[in-house]
Amino acid sequence: MKPRVSNLIGRQTPCPQVLLNKVIEHDIRNTVGNVPMEWYQDYPHIGYNLDGKKIFKPIRNKDELDEFLDKMENPDYWRTVHDKTTASDIRLTDEQVDLVHRLQKGQFGDVNFNEYEPSVDFFTNEVMIHPVTNRPQDKRSFIPSLIEKEKVSKLVHAIKMGWIKPRKPKETTPQYYDLWAKEDPNAILGRHKMHVPAPKMRLPGHEESYNPPPEYLLTEEERLVWEQQDAEDRKLPFLPQKHSCLRAVPAFSRFIHERFERCLDLYLCPRQRKMRVNVNPEDLIPKLPKPKDLQPFPTTMSLVYRGHTSLVRSISASPTGQWLVSGSDDFTVRFWEVNTGRCMKTLEVGGAVKSVAWNPNPAVCLVAVESTVLLLNPSLGDRLVVSSTDQLITSYEPPEEDKEQAVTWALSEGPEHNKGHRLTLTHPKAVKQVVWHGKGDYLSSVMPDNSSNLQVLIHQVSKRRTQNPFRKSKGLVQCVSFHPLRPYFFVATQRYVRIYNLIKQELTKKLMTNCKWISSMAIHPGGDNLICGSYDCRLAWFDLDLSTKPYKMLRHHKKALRGVAFHRNYPLFASGADDGSVIVCHGMVYNDLLQNPLIVPVKVLKGHQITHDLGVLDVTFHPTQPWVFSSGADATIRLFT
Amino acid sequence: MGGLQKKKYERGSATNYITRNKARKKLQLSLADFRRLCILKGIYPHEPKHKKKVNKGSTAPRTFYLLKDIRFLLHEPIVRKFREYKVFVRKLRKAYGKAEWTGVERLRDNKPGYKLDHIIKERYPTFIDALRDIDDALSMCFLFSTFARTGKCHVQTITLCRRLTVEWMNYVVASRSLQKVFISIKGIYYQADVLGQLITWLVPYQFAHDHPTDVDYRVMATFTEMYTTLFGFINFRLYQTLNLVYPPKLDSKAESELKAEHEEDYAMDSESYLEKLSALSASLARVVATAEEEENQLDQFPADGNMEAREKEQKEQEDQNRLFEGLKFFLNREVPRESLAFILRCFGAEVSWDKSLCIGGTYDVTDETITHQIVDRPDIDKQYINRYYIQPQWVFDSVNAKMCLPVEDYFLGVTLPPHLSPFVEEKDGDYVPPEKLKLMALQRGEKHGKIQEEEEEEDEDEDDDDDEEEDNDEEDEDLTEEKNLKKMEDQRSQGKVRLEQEEKAEEKRLAIMMMKKKEKYLYDKIMFGKKRTTREGRTAHNNSWNGVNGMVSNVVSMWLMPFH
């Protein structure tokens, strides 16, 4: 095998003979071939020569020091090459060095090779007159091509048929021009008049700012709620964020989405013109006469009557307006002077007082206590009146034949007489309400009981007689009342008010109150109008001439109504409820039948404290002045003037 | 008697509407083409009053179009073009399949195209109509012009959008019609008053888009196709109104200046021209070289009561247009150059930026005449003493306030005051952020500290009173007595006022008690809505979505149902 260098040279150019000979001369040929010499690392030899003899490694390998010394001392070191196959150093000759240099420069290896020799054409580039060959021309070179003809005829046919069109001329008109140069507003199509323009994009609010005021940022909880909500339920489609500077604002990730959604809205959403009612909330409020023009009516709380220790169920003013009587759950009845607020008298009655009523005629007061009804003479004021009252009661002459009555009448004597008790009517059941007839001779008591017909009794004081006007029970009786002028009797059951004619002894009217549970009732002094308070917070005004349904339903109170009252002279009525307020309304009734009553709330009077969910329990008007009394669950009576 | 029995659904509303599929069949178009046609022609579905009747007794959810609309589409020449295009695509595919390259070339040469001019003219018969509807077109074009030139849509569309938006911005600068600007988290909102129409558009921030996968770009591209046509025509017309050359050319003077500097930086002249235009730093060439735009004087109408108001309004407008006149700004490289240059140029300022940032900067940082430098970094090394270093929000807030706000709040590294939306107009009873109140006081001309000073003075007076009593100085005593009397009178009058107010309030309360049930319900609802808006402290902008919360507009067109 040749050494690598010469091998390489031999491939490039034909090697000069001299060089080859010289190399061959020198060569101790190793026949192992081109194998890695590392294979012979562990052996003493490195191959075999042509005769099959081992070529041994030199006895001593050069180490680095030798190498170094060699490098320093040997002037031919730079041109010495180590041959691994023979393990010997070869000093390159001058020719070989020259060759290496030439190759390094990228020149041809052969010194004598001329790379710029003039080129000689293989074929001549001059057109010759005569053919090169003498072969005669083909026939097909004279005959027109059928295939071509076919192709052309196809094209012609296509052109004829209009399948192939000539190239379009380039457009010369500019892309944009004045489109609206000839604007004709009359040329608008009909459908454009009906066109509903798309609503514009909503303009951004403060919360969309990159640096919004802090109150527009969501709190942690709000943010959590926002994240949990569906995209459609969210009030804001994005989370408000605060950035300290413009540089810190990132790209909005849903920008393309939002634009796309807008596109979808534009071409997919049905549009409709909607008339929006232009409602001004102020216009909804009814125009009423000013309360100032409707004076007088009570406006301020002027007196508080204190003394009771439990809730005051009922109050009643004397017909002169000088005295007031009140009944309370602390088993007492108290008499007050209206103007001073002084308690004139306190009577122990031995039971919770459900109802008190002052006789409209003389100074007799009537008190209903649990299952008894007491007639009291308060012995207040004019002595003549007091004595006439006593005379009225003592003038009774018992009839010849005693009739069986529902209640027992008993005359009080001894200490009780001194206290003021005059007559005691013992009822079989608990009495809830007592009420006087306008003349002052008759009185009626109510014992609510759903099962029996003994619910309402009418008593005549002068004859000490008791009647049970109803043969049949029509429901739980809540309250009763006499008509102020005519012989009518009003009975309020849970939902209806029945009006009976006492002379003809028949039902004349039945009023539907539309309430769930009537609590109280009052009749206008004219007798043609009636108000009903109910536990479901409503007050119904009936015009008896108009209809059996309420003329007006007032929902002023927030809680159950407990008492209602009409004023005797002034066009006023009041209602007290569990919300602790007394509402005074102007309720004008006109003589002209065609004109409907005018109802205007004029004052909300507050003062009573709410105790045990009870507020005002009873209201009553002063007989002559535009004053109203109210009694409450806070054990006080208040006078509003 | 006799006669034929009337059949159901053969007359009345059932015949006025047509479902989408039927419409598509009638037009013989594919769904995609039908959509494209609807977008281009502006046809939208309608909501029939009696859906069940129209749906022939069925309650299935269907989209209905007016039959008239569909008949109108039948005559549209563009429908034929759609079909031609379909045929073209088929032929092309065939030619490709057979490797007939000459055929392919021939077909390509004759590619059927269509123009939307007539549709634009038909949809917007007058120029003002078109201008009124340009909001969406602007936002869309601004979005498309920020897209990368790869993938999502044709490069031509993007370049066209960019060109049109640059033209638009140049117009707004030239006409000085910008009114309000607002930096939101979505992008920057601009509002301009162009020929009496308020036009609002939104420009996204200059970031690469993260293209969502659930968006149909074909729909967007169709819209953009229509919008670019519309937008181009509008731009043409707008340039005409200002006597500007269209397509826009830079002023010859400015052009030569710019040319001298930057010739070597840009290889292609055509490319650099758009860049120069978009730099917005030079004015545009006019058709008729006018010396200066003459001030249009308002004619004097002798018996016009509104004259003064109008004059005042115009004066205010002019003042706003000259807001930054005479100021020289320099934009640092970290601020959004395009938007700030646009805004500042709109209000008459001179703007420049670093040469390496963009073409078109006219002066350097070292220029001593610069009055404001806009910086958006916490600190800057080399500061010139004769200029303000402010944050970009100052520009936006000043434009919205229509006055140059005090720069102290916007200095370098200062915590910025909140940026408020100029689009919110609070009605009485709405929540007004305190910053806005302060701003309004500023606009009214009150100094910020004035009220406080007064209060302080009063306090001092009171102190004086005490002192004087001790001193027993007569004159001063008289004075103090007078003052005391005055005070008492004031108190009394205040008490009276309060009493009256209380009376009024009670009257109202009592009147409310007498309301009918129905009206009470409505009233309560309105009041509830009002209270809620105030309670939340949010703007009443979404009132229109709150239901009955009326008082806004009489006729509103609205989307009926959300479709997505």
Coordinates of N, CA and C in Angstrom, one line a residue, chain A residues 412-522:
Chain A
S412 N -126.0 48.0 90.9 CA -124.9 48.0 91.8 C -125.3 48.8 93.1
E413 N -124.8 48.3 94.1 CA -125.0 49.0 95.4 C -123.8 49.0 96.3
G414 N -123.9 49.8 97.4 CA -122.8 49.8 98.3 C -121.6 50.5 97.8
P415 N -120.4 49.9 98.1 CA -119.2 50.6 97.7 C -119.0 50.7 96.2
E416 N -119.6 49.7 95.5 CA -119.5 49.7 94.1 C -120.2 50.9 93.5
H417 N -121.4 51.2 94.1 CA -122.2 52.3 93.7 C -121.4 53.6 93.9
N418 N -120.7 53.6 95.0 CA -119.9 54.8 95.3 C -118.8 55.0 94.3
K419 N -118.3 53.9 93.8 CA -117.2 54.0 92.8 C -117.7 54.5 91.5
G420 N -119.0 54.3 91.3 CA -119.6 54.8 90.1 C -120.3 53.8 89.3
H421 N -120.2 52.5 89.7 CA -120.9 51.5 89.0 C -122.4 51.7 89.1
R422 N -123.1 51.5 88.1 CA -124.6 51.7 88.2 C -125.3 50.3 87.8
L423 N -125.0 49.9 86.6 CA -125.7 48.6 86.2 C -124.6 47.6 85.7
T424 N -124.9 46.4 86.0 CA -124.0 45.3 85.5 C -124.8 44.4 84.6
L425 N -124.3 44.2 83.4 CA -125.0 43.2 82.5 C -124.0 42.0 82.4
T426 N -124.4 40.9 82.9 CA -123.6 39.8 82.9 C -123.9 39.0 81.6
H427 N -122.9 38.9 80.8 CA -123.1 38.1 79.5 C -122.6 36.7 79.6
P428 N -123.2 35.8 78.8 CA -122.7 34.4 78.9 C -121.3 34.2 78.3
K429 N -120.9 35.1 77.4 CA -119.6 35.0 76.8 C -118.8 36.3 76.9
A430 N -117.6 36.2 76.4 CA -116.7 37.4 76.5 C -117.2 38.4 75.5
V431 N -117.3 39.6 76.0 CA -117.8 40.7 75.1 C -116.6 41.4 74.5
K432 N -116.7 41.7 73.3 CA -115.6 42.3 72.6 C -115.8 43.8 72.4
Q433 N -117.0 44.1 72.1 CA -117.3 45.5 71.7 C -118.6 45.9 72.2
V434 N -118.7 47.2 72.6 CA -120.0 47.8 73.0 C -120.1 49.1 72.2
V435 N -121.4 49.4 71.8 CA -121.6 50.6 71.0 C -123.0 51.1 71.4
W436 N -123.0 52.5 71.4 CA -124.3 53.1 71.8 C -125.0 53.5 70.5
H437 N -126.3 53.5 70.6 CA -127.1 54.1 69.6 C -127.1 55.6 69.7
G438 N -127.3 56.4 68.6 CA -127.2 57.8 68.7 C -128.0 58.5 69.7
K439 N -129.2 58.0 70.0 CA -130.1 58.6 71.0 C -129.6 58.4 72.4
G440 N -128.9 57.3 72.6 CA -128.3 57.0 74.0 C -129.2 56.1 74.8
D441 N -130.2 55.5 74.2 CA -131.0 54.6 75.0 C -130.7 53.1 74.7
Y442 N -130.3 52.9 73.5 CA -130.0 51.5 73.1 C -128.5 51.4 73.1
L443 N -128.1 50.2 73.4 CA -126.7 49.8 73.2 C -126.6 48.4 72.7
S444 N -125.5 48.2 72.0 CA -125.3 46.8 71.4 C -124.0 46.3 71.9
S445 N -124.0 45.0 72.2 CA -122.7 44.4 72.6 C -122.4 43.2 71.6
V446 N -121.1 42.9 71.4 CA -120.7 41.9 70.5 C -120.0 40.8 71.3
M447 N -120.4 39.6 71.1 CA -119.7 38.5 71.7 C -119.3 37.5 70.5
P448 N -118.1 37.7 69.9 CA -117.8 36.9 68.7 C -117.7 35.4 69.1
D449 N -118.5 34.7 68.3 CA -118.5 33.2 68.5 C -119.0 32.7 67.2
N450 N -118.3 31.9 66.6 CA -118.7 31.4 65.2 C -119.8 30.4 65.3
S451 N -120.0 29.7 66.4 CA -120.9 28.6 66.3 C -122.4 29.0 66.7
S452 N -122.5 30.0 67.5 CA -123.9 30.2 68.0 C -124.5 31.5 67.3
N453 N -125.8 31.6 67.5 CA -126.5 32.8 67.0 C -126.5 33.9 68.0
L454 N -125.9 33.6 69.2 CA -125.9 34.6 70.2 C -124.6 35.4 70.1
Q455 N -124.5 36.2 69.1 CA -123.3 37.0 69.0 C -123.5 38.5 69.2
V456 N -124.6 38.9 68.8 CA -125.0 40.4 68.9 C -126.2 40.5 69.8
L457 N -126.1 41.4 70.7 CA -127.3 41.7 71.6 C -127.5 43.2 71.5
I458 N -128.8 43.5 71.6 CA -129.2 44.9 71.6 C -130.0 45.1 73.0
H459 N -129.5 46.1 73.7 CA -130.1 46.3 75.1 C -130.7 47.7 75.0
Q460 N -131.9 47.7 75.8 CA -132.5 49.0 76.0 C -132.3 49.4 77.5
V461 N -131.7 50.5 77.8 CA -131.3 50.8 79.2 C -132.5 51.2 80.0
S462 N -133.4 52.0 79.4 CA -134.5 52.5 80.2 C -135.4 51.4 80.6
K463 N -135.6 50.4 79.8 CA -136.5 49.3 80.1 C -135.7 48.1 80.6
R464 N -134.4 48.1 80.6 CA -133.5 47.0 81.0 C -134.0 45.7 80.3
R465 N -134.0 45.9 79.0 CA -134.5 44.8 78.2 C -133.4 44.4 77.2
T466 N -133.3 43.1 76.9 CA -132.2 42.7 76.0 C -132.9 41.9 74.8
Q467 N -132.4 42.1 73.6 CA -132.9 41.4 72.5 C -131.8 40.7 71.8
N468 N -132.1 39.6 71.2 CA -131.1 39.0 70.3 C -131.7 39.1 68.9
P469 N -131.2 40.0 68.1 CA -131.9 40.3 66.8 C -131.7 39.2 65.8
F470 N -130.7 38.3 65.9 CA -130.5 37.4 64.8 C -130.8 36.0 65.2
R471 N -131.4 35.3 64.3 CA -131.8 33.9 64.6 C -130.6 33.0 64.2
K472 N -129.9 33.5 63.1 CA -128.9 32.6 62.6 C -127.5 33.3 62.6
S473 N -126.5 32.5 62.8 CA -125.1 33.1 62.7 C -124.7 33.2 61.2
K474 N -124.1 34.3 60.8 CA -123.7 34.5 59.5 C -122.1 34.5 59.4
G475 N -121.5 34.1 60.4 CA -120.1 34.2 60.5 C -119.6 34.9 61.8
L476 N -118.4 35.0 61.9 CA -117.8 35.6 63.1 C -118.0 37.1 63.0
V477 N -118.7 37.6 64.0 CA -119.0 39.1 64.0 C -117.8 39.8 64.5
Q478 N -117.3 40.8 63.8 CA -116.2 41.6 64.2 C -116.6 42.8 65.0
C479 N -117.5 43.6 64.4 CA -117.9 44.8 65.1 C -119.3 45.1 64.5
V480 N -120.0 46.0 65.3 CA -121.3 46.4 64.9 C -121.4 47.9 65.1
S481 N -122.4 48.5 64.4 CA -122.6 49.9 64.6 C -124.1 50.3 64.2
F482 N -124.5 51.4 64.9 CA -125.8 51.9 64.5 C -125.7 53.0 63.5
H483 N -126.7 53.1 62.7 CA -126.7 54.2 61.7 C -127.0 55.4 62.5
P484 N -126.3 56.5 62.2 CA -126.5 57.7 63.0 C -127.9 58.3 62.9
L485 N -128.6 58.1 61.8 CA -129.9 58.8 61.7 C -131.1 57.9 61.5
R486 N -130.9 56.8 60.8 CA -132.0 56.0 60.5 C -131.9 54.6 61.2
P487 N -133.0 53.9 61.2 CA -132.9 52.6 62.0 C -132.2 51.5 61.3
Y488 N -131.0 51.7 61.0 CA -130.2 50.7 60.3 C -129.2 50.1 61.3
F489 N -128.8 48.9 61.1 CA -127.8 48.3 62.0 C -126.7 47.6 61.1
F490 N -125.5 48.0 61.4 CA -124.4 47.5 60.5 C -123.7 46.3 61.3
V491 N -123.5 45.2 60.7 CA -122.8 44.1 61.3 C -121.6 43.7 60.4
A492 N -120.5 43.8 60.9 CA -119.3 43.4 60.1 C -118.8 42.0 60.5
T493 N -118.9 41.1 59.6 CA -118.3 39.8 59.8 C -116.9 39.8 59.2
Q494 N -116.3 38.6 59.1 CA -114.9 38.6 58.7 C -114.7 39.4 57.4
R495 N -115.5 39.1 56.4 CA -115.3 39.7 55.0 C -116.4 40.6 54.5
Y496 N -117.5 40.5 55.2 CA -118.7 41.3 54.6 C -119.2 42.2 55.7
V497 N -119.9 43.3 55.2 CA -120.6 44.1 56.1 C -122.1 44.0 55.7
R498 N -122.9 43.6 56.7 CA -124.3 43.5 56.4 C -125.1 44.6 57.0
I499 N -126.0 45.1 56.3 CA -126.8 46.3 56.8 C -128.3 45.8 57.0
Y500 N -128.8 45.9 58.2 CA -130.1 45.4 58.5 C -131.0 46.6 58.8
N501 N -132.2 46.4 58.4 CA -133.3 47.4 58.7 C -133.9 46.9 60.0
L502 N -133.8 47.7 61.1 CA -134.3 47.2 62.4 C -135.8 47.2 62.5
I503 N -136.4 48.1 61.7 CA -137.9 48.1 61.8 C -138.5 47.0 61.0
K504 N -138.0 46.9 59.8 CA -138.6 45.9 58.9 C -138.0 44.5 59.3
Q505 N -136.9 44.5 60.0 CA -136.2 43.3 60.4 C -135.9 42.5 59.2
E506 N -135.1 43.1 58.3 CA -134.6 42.4 57.1 C -133.3 42.9 56.7
L507 N -132.6 42.1 55.9 CA -131.3 42.5 55.4 C -131.5 43.4 54.2
T508 N -130.8 44.6 54.2 CA -131.0 45.5 53.1 C -129.8 45.5 52.2
K509 N -128.6 45.3 52.7 CA -127.5 45.4 51.8 C -126.4 44.5 52.4
K510 N -125.6 44.0 51.5 CA -124.4 43.3 51.9 C -123.2 43.8 51.2
L511 N -122.2 44.4 51.9 CA -121.1 45.0 51.3 C -119.9 44.1 51.2
M512 N -119.4 44.0 50.0 CA -118.2 43.1 49.8 C -116.9 44.0 50.1
T513 N -116.2 43.7 51.1 CA -115.1 44.6 51.4 C -113.8 44.3 50.7
N514 N -113.7 43.1 50.1 CA -112.4 42.7 49.4 C -111.3 42.6 50.4
C515 N -111.6 42.5 51.7 CA -110.5 42.4 52.7 C -110.6 40.9 53.2
K516 N -109.5 40.6 53.8 CA -109.4 39.2 54.3 C -110.1 39.2 55.7
W517 N -109.9 40.2 56.5 CA -110.4 40.1 57.9 C -110.6 41.6 58.3
I518 N -111.9 41.9 58.5 CA -112.2 43.3 59.0 C -111.8 43.4 60.4
S519 N -111.3 44.6 60.8 CA -110.9 44.8 62.2 C -111.8 45.9 62.8
S520 N -112.2 46.9 62.0 CA -112.9 48.0 62.6 C -113.8 48.6 61.5
M521 N -114.7 49.4 62.0 CA -115.6 50.0 61.0 C -116.1 51.4 61.6
A522 N -116.3 52.3 60.8 CA -116.9 53.6 61.2 C -117.8 54.1 60.1

